Short mmCIF file of C-alpha atoms and ligand atoms in Angstrom, two decimals:
data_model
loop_
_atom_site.label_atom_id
_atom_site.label_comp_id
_atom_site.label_asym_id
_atom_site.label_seq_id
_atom_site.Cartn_x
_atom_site.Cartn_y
_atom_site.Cartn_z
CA UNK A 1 -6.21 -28.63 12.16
CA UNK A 2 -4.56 -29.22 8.70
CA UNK A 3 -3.96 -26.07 7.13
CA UNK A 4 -3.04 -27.29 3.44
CA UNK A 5 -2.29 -23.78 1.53
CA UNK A 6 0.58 -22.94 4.14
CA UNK A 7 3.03 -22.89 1.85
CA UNK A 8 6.84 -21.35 0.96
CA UNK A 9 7.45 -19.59 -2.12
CA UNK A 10 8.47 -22.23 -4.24
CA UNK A 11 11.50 -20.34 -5.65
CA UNK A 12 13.28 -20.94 -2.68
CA UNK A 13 13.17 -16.63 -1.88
CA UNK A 14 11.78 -15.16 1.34
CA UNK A 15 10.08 -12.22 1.63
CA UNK A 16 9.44 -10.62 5.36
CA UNK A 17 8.39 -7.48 4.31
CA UNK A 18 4.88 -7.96 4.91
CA UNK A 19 1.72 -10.09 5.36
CA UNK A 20 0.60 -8.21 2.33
CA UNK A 21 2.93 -10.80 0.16
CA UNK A 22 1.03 -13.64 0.70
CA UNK A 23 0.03 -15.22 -2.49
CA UNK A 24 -3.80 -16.78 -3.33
CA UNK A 25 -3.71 -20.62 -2.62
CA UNK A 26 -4.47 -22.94 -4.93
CA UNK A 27 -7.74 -23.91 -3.34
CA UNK A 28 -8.46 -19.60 -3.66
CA UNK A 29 -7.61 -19.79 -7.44
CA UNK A 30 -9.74 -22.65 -8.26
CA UNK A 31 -12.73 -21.03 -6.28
CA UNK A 32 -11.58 -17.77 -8.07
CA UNK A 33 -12.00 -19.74 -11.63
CA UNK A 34 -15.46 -21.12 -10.60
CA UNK A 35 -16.68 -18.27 -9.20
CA UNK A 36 -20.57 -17.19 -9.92
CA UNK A 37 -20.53 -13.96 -10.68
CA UNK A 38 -23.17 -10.72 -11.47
CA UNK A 39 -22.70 -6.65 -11.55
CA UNK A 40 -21.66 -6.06 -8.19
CA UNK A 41 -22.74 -2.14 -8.74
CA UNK A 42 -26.17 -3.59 -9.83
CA UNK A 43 -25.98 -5.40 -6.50
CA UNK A 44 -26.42 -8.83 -8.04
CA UNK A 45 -23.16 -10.57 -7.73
CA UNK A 46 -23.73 -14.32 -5.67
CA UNK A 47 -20.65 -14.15 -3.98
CA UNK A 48 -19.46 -10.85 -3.16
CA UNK A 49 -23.17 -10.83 -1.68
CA UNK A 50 -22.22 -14.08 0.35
CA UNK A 51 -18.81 -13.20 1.87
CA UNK A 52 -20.64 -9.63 2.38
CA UNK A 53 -23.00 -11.52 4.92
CA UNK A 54 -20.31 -13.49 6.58
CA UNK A 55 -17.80 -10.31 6.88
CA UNK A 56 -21.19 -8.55 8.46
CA UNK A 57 -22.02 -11.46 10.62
CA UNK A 58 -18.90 -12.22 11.55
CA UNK A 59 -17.95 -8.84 13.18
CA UNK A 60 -21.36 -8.39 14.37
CA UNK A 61 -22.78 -5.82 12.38
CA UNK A 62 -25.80 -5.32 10.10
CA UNK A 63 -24.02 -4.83 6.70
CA UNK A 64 -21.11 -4.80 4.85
CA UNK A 65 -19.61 -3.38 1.51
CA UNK A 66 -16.64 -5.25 -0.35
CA UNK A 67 -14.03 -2.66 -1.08
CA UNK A 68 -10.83 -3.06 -3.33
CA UNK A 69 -8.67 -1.60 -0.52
CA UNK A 70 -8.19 -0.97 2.98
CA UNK A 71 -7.60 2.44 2.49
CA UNK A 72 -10.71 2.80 0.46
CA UNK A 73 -12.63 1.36 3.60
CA UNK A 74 -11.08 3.59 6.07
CA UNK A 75 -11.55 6.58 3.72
CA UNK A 76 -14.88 6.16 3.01
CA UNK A 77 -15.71 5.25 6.72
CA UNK A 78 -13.99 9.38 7.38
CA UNK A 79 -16.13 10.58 4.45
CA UNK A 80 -19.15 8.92 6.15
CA UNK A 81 -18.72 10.25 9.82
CA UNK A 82 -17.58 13.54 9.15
CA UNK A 83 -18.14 16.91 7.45
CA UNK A 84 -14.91 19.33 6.01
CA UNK A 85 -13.30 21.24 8.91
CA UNK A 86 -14.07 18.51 11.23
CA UNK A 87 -11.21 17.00 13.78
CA UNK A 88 -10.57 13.23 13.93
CA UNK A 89 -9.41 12.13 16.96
CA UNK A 90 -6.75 9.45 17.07
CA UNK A 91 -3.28 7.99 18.52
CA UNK A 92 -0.86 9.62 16.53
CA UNK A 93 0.87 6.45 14.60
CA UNK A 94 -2.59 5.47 12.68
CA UNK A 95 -2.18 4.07 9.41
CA UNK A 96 -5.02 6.19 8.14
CA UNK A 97 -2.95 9.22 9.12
CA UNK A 98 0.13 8.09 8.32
CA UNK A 99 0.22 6.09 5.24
CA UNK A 100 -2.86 6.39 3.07
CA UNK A 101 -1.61 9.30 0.60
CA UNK A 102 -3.01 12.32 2.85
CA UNK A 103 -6.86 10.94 2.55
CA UNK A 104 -8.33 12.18 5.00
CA UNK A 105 -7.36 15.80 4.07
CA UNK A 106 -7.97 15.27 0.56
CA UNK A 107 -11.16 13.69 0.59
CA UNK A 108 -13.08 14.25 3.54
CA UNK A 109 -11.42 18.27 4.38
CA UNK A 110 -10.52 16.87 7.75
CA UNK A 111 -7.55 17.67 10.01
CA UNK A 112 -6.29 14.72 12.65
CA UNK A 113 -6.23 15.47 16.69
CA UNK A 114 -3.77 13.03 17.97
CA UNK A 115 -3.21 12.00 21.31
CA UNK A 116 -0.11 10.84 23.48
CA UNK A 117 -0.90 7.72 23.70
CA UNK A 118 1.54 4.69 23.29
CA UNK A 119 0.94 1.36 20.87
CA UNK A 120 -2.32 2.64 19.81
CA UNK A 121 -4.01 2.64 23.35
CA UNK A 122 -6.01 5.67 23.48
CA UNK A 123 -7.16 6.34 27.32
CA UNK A 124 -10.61 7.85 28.24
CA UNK A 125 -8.51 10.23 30.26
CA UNK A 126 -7.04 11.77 26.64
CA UNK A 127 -10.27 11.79 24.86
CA UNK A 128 -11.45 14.10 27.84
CA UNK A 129 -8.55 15.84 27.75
CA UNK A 130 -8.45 16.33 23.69
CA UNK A 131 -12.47 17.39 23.79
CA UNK A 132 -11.62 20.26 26.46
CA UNK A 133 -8.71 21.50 24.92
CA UNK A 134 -10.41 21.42 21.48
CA UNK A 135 -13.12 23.54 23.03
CA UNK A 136 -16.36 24.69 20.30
CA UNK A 137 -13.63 24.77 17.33
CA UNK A 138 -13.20 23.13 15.40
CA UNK A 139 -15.25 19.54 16.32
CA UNK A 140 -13.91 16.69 16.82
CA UNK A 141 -16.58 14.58 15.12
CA UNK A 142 -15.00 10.97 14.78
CA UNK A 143 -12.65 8.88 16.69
CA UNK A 144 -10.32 5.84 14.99
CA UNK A 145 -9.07 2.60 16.43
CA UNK A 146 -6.06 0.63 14.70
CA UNK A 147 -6.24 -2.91 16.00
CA UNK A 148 -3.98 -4.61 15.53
CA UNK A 149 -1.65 -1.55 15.71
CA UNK A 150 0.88 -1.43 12.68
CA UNK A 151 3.30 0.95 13.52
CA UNK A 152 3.63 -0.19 16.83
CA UNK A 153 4.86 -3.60 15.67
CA UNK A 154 1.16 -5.70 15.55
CA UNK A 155 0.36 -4.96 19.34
CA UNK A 156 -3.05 -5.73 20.33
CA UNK A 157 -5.08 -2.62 21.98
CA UNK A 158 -7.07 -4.25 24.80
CA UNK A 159 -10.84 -4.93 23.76
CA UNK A 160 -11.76 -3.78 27.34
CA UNK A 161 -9.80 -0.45 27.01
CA UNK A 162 -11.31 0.42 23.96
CA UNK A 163 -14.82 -0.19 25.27
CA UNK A 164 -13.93 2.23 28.18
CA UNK A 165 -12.74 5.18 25.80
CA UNK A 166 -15.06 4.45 22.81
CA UNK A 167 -17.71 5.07 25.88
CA UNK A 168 -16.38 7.95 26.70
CA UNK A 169 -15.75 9.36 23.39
CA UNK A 170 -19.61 8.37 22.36
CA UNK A 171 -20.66 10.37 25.69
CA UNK A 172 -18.92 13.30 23.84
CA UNK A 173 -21.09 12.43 20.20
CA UNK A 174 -18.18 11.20 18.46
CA UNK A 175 -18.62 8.31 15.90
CA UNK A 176 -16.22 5.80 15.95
CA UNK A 177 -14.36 4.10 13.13
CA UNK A 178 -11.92 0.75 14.06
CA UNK A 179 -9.38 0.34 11.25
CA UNK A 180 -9.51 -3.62 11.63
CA UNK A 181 -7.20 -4.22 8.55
CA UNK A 182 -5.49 -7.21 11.39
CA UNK A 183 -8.47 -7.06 13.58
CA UNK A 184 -8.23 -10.95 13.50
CA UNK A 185 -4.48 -11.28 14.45
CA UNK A 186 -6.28 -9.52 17.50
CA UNK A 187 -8.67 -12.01 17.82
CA UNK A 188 -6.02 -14.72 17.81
CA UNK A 189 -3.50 -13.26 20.24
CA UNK A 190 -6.27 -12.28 22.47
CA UNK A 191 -8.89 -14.97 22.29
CA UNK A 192 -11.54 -11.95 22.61
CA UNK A 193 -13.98 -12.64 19.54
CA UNK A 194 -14.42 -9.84 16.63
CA UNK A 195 -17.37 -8.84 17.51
CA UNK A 196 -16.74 -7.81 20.83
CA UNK A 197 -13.59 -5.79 19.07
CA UNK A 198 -15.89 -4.02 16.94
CA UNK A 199 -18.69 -3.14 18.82
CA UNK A 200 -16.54 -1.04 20.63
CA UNK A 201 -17.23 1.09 17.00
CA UNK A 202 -19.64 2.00 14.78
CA UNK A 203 -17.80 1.02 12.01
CA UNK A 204 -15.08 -1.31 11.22
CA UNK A 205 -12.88 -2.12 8.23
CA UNK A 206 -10.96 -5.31 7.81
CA UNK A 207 -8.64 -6.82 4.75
CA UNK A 208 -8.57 -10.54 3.51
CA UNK A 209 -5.54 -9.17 1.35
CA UNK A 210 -2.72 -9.27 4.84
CA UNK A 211 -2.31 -12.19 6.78
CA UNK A 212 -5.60 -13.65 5.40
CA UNK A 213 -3.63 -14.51 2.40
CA UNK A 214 -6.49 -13.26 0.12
CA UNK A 215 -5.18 -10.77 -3.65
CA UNK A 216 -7.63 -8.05 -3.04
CA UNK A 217 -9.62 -7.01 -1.09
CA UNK A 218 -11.45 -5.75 2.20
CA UNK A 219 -14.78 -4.95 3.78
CA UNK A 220 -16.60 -1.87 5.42
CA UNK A 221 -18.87 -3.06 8.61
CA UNK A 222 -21.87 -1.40 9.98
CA UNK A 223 -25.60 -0.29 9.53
CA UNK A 224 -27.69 -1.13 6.74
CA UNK A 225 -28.37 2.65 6.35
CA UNK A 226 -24.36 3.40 6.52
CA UNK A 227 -23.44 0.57 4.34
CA UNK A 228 -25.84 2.00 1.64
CA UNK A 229 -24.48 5.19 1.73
CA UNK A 230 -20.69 3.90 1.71
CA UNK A 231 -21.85 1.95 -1.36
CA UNK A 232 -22.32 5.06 -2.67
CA UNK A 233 -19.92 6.37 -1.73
CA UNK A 234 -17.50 3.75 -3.12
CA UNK A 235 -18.73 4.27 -6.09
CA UNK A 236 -18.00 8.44 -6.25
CA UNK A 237 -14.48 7.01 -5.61
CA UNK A 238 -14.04 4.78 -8.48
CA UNK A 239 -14.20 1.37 -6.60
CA UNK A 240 -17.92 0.20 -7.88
CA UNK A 241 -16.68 -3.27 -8.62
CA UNK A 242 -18.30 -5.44 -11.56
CA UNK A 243 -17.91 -9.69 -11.83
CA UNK A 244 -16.06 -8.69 -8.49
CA UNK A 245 -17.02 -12.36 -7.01
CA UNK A 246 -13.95 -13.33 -8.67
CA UNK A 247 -12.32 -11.84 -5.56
CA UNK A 248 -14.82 -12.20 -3.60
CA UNK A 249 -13.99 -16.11 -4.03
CA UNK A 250 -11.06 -16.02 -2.68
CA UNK A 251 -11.73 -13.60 0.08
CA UNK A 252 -14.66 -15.96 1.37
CA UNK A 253 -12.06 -18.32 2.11
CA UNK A 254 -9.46 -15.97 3.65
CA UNK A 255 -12.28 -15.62 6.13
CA UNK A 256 -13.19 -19.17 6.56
CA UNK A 257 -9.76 -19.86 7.89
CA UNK A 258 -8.79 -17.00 9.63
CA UNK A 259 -7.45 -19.16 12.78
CA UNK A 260 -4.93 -20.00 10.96
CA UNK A 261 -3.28 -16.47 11.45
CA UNK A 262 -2.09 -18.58 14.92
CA UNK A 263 0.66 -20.28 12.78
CA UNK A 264 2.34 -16.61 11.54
CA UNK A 265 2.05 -15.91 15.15
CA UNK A 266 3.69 -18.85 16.54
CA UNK A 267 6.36 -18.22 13.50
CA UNK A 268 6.76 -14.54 15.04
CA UNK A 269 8.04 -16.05 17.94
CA UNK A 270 9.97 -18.68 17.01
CA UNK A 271 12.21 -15.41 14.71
CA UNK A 272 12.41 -13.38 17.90
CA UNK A 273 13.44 -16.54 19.68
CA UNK A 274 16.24 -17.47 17.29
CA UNK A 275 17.03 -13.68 16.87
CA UNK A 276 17.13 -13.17 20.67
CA UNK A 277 19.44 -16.36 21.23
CA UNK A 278 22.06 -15.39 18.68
CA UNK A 279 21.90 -11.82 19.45
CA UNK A 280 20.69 -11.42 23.32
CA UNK A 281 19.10 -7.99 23.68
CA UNK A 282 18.35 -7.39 20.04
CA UNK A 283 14.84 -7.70 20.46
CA UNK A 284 12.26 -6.62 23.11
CA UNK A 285 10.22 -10.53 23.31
CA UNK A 286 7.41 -8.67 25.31
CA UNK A 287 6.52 -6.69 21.82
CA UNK A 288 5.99 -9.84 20.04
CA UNK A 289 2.42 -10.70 20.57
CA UNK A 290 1.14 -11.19 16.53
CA UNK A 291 3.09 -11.47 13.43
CA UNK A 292 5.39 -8.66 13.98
CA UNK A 293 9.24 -8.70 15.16
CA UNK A 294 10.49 -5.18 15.82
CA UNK A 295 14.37 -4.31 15.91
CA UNK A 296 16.31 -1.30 16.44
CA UNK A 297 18.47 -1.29 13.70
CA UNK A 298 21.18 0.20 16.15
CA UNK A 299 21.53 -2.74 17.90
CA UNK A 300 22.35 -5.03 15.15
CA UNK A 301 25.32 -6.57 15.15
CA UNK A 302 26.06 -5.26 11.19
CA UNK A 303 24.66 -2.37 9.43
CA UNK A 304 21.33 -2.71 8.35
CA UNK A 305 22.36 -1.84 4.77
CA UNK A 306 24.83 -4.18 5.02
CA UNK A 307 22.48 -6.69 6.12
CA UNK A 308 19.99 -6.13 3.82
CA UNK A 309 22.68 -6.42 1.05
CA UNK A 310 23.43 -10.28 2.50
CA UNK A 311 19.98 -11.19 2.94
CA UNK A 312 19.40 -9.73 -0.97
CA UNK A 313 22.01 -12.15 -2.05
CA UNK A 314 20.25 -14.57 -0.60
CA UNK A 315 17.08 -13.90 -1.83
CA UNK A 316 15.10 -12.55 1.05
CA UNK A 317 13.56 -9.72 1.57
CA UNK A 318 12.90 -6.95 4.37
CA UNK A 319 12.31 -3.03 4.47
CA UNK A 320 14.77 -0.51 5.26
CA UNK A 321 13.99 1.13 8.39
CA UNK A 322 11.08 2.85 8.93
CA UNK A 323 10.69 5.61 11.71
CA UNK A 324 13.89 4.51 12.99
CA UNK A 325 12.44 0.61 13.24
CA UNK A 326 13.11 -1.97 11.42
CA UNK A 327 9.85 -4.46 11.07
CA UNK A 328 9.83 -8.06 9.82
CA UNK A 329 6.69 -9.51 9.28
CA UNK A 330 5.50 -13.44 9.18
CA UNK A 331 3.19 -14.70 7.43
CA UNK A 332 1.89 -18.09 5.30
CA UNK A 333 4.54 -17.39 2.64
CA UNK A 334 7.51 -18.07 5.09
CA UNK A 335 7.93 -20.77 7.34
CA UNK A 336 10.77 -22.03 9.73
CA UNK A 337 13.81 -23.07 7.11
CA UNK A 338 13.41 -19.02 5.70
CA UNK A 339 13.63 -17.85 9.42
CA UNK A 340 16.83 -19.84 10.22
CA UNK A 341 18.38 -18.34 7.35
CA UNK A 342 17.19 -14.56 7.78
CA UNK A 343 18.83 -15.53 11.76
CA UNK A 344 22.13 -16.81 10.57
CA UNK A 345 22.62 -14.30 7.52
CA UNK A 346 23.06 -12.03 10.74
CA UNK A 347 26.44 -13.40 11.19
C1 PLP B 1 -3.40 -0.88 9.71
C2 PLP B 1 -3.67 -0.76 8.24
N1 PLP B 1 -4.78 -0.16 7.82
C3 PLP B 1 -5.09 -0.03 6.52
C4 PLP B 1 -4.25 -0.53 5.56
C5 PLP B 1 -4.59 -0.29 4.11
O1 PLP B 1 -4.83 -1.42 3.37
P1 PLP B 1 -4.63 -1.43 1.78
O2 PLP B 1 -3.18 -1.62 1.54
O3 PLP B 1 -5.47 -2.59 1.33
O4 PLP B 1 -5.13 -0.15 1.25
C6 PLP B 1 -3.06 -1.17 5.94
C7 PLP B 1 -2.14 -1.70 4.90
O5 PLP B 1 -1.07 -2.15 5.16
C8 PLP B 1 -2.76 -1.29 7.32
O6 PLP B 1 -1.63 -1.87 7.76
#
């Protein structure tokens, strides 16, 4: 298949940052300029109704509600399945723990139980042991899923795994909530299909804004009846959208070609290839199974400030460290030429 928006940015700089950088195509901004449009909040806007179908249909679930934000769909999936003083139960390096501005807390009065569970892989074994230690208080009412896992560098959590402790953890009456914001890099990687990802959950939230190469934008997944509370819900938080099909446009087509998240993939490897080659043992290739390269920065052959100072002169772009890793990210905005010159830049 011809993928014609995979593009480079034209300005000859590189940015590995994220898959968050990735820039509307030009087929998104003409849909974006021809959009139909209506009052979203008045329900009556064509296409954010369309891609609210597909997003539903495509994960398998009844319903969906177009949010600005991940972290709006995550936070209003807590508000939804929980009451203040609840638990949430969840591997410790979530991004809705972790990185969305104390949410849970804030907005939902909820505290997090985590578990010791590696790359996101929660085991029925520690939801047992988390609901016995927990005892009558306080309740742990709602369990979350990252898929794929962020922190841990993109890894995929198994889809039969998480059927096995979302089982248990529904014995136990918790609701479950699958933070999908890559759920189809997992679909990709693993050739298990999204629906069989999320019905390990009772809801799921997924962005068009990453690797989809979508501006804005991301959905909530589940029951009619949940979906029209989160609606409302959405709108108590200030995210009851208006002529929102103007983003809607392009998120329709983020989801139309979502195979293509195969080529960032395949680009992953290739950088942890090169990276490998010139520096054996910088990189663990076994991590690398979606868009994600994780490094040490210890075992780089220059300081990572001083690399980062290099690659600025040369115009492209990665984080600092973060939790003593460094991550570089592929995606549609970066292609083989930017890779070869992140590798050699390494000296
Ligand atoms: C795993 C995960 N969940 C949720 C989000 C939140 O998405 P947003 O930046 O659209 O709020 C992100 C963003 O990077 C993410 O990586």
């Amino acid at each position: 298949m011809n993928y014609p928006h995979a593009m480079a940015f034209s300005d000859g700089s590189a940015d590995f940052r994220s898959d968050t950088v990735t820039r509307p195509s030009e087929e998104m901004r003409r849909a974006m300029a021809a959009a139909e449009v209506g009052d979203d909040v008045y329900h009556d806007d064509p296409t954010v109704n369309a891609l609210e179908e597909e997003a539903a249909a495509v994960v398998g679930k009844e319903a969906s509600v177009f949010m600005p934000t991940g972290t709006m769909g995550n936070q209003i999936a807590v508000m939804l399945q929980t009451k203040p003083g609840d638990d949430v139960l969840a591997d410790p390096g979530v991004h809705v723990r972790n990185v969305e501005a104390g949410g849970p807390a804030a907005l939902s009065g909820v505290a997090f139980r985590t578990v010791d569970s590696t790359a996101g892989q929660v085991t029925p074994a520690q939801v047992e042991a988390a609901i016995a230690q927990a005892g009558f208080f306080p309740r742990i009412r709602l369990m979350i899923w990252e898929n794929t896992h962020n922190l841990s560098g993109g890894r995929v959590v198994p889809s039969e795994l998480m059927s096995e402790t979302s089982a248990t953890a529904r014995r136990h009456g918790l609701a479950i909530h699958l933070d999908g914001a890559r759920i189809f890099n997992a679909v990709v990687a693993s050739g298990v299909a999204a629906d069989i990802f999320a019905a390990t959950a009772d809801t799921v939230q997924f962005c068009f804004s990453k690797g989809l190469g979508a501006p804005v934008g991301s959905v909530l997944c589940g029951t009619q009846e949940m979906m029209g509370e989160a609606r409302y819900l959405r709108k108590r938080m200030g995210g009851g959208m208006r002529q929102a099909g103007v983003i809607a446009a392009a998120a329709r087509i983020a989801l139309r070609d979502r195979d293509r998240l195969k080529e960032d993939h395949e680009l992953a490897h290739y950088l942890a290839e090169s990276l490998d080659r010139a520096h054996p043992g910088l990189v663990d290739l076994a991590q690398v199974e979606t868009n994600m390269v994780q490094i040490q920065p210890e075992r780089l052959p220059r300081p990572l400030p001083e690399w980062r100072e290099a690659l600025a002169a040369e115009r492209i772009k990665i984080n600092p460290a973060f939790g003593g890793i460094l991550r570089l990210v592929t995606h549609r905005d970066v292609n083989r030429d930017d890779v070869d010159r992140l590798v050699r830049s390494l000296g």
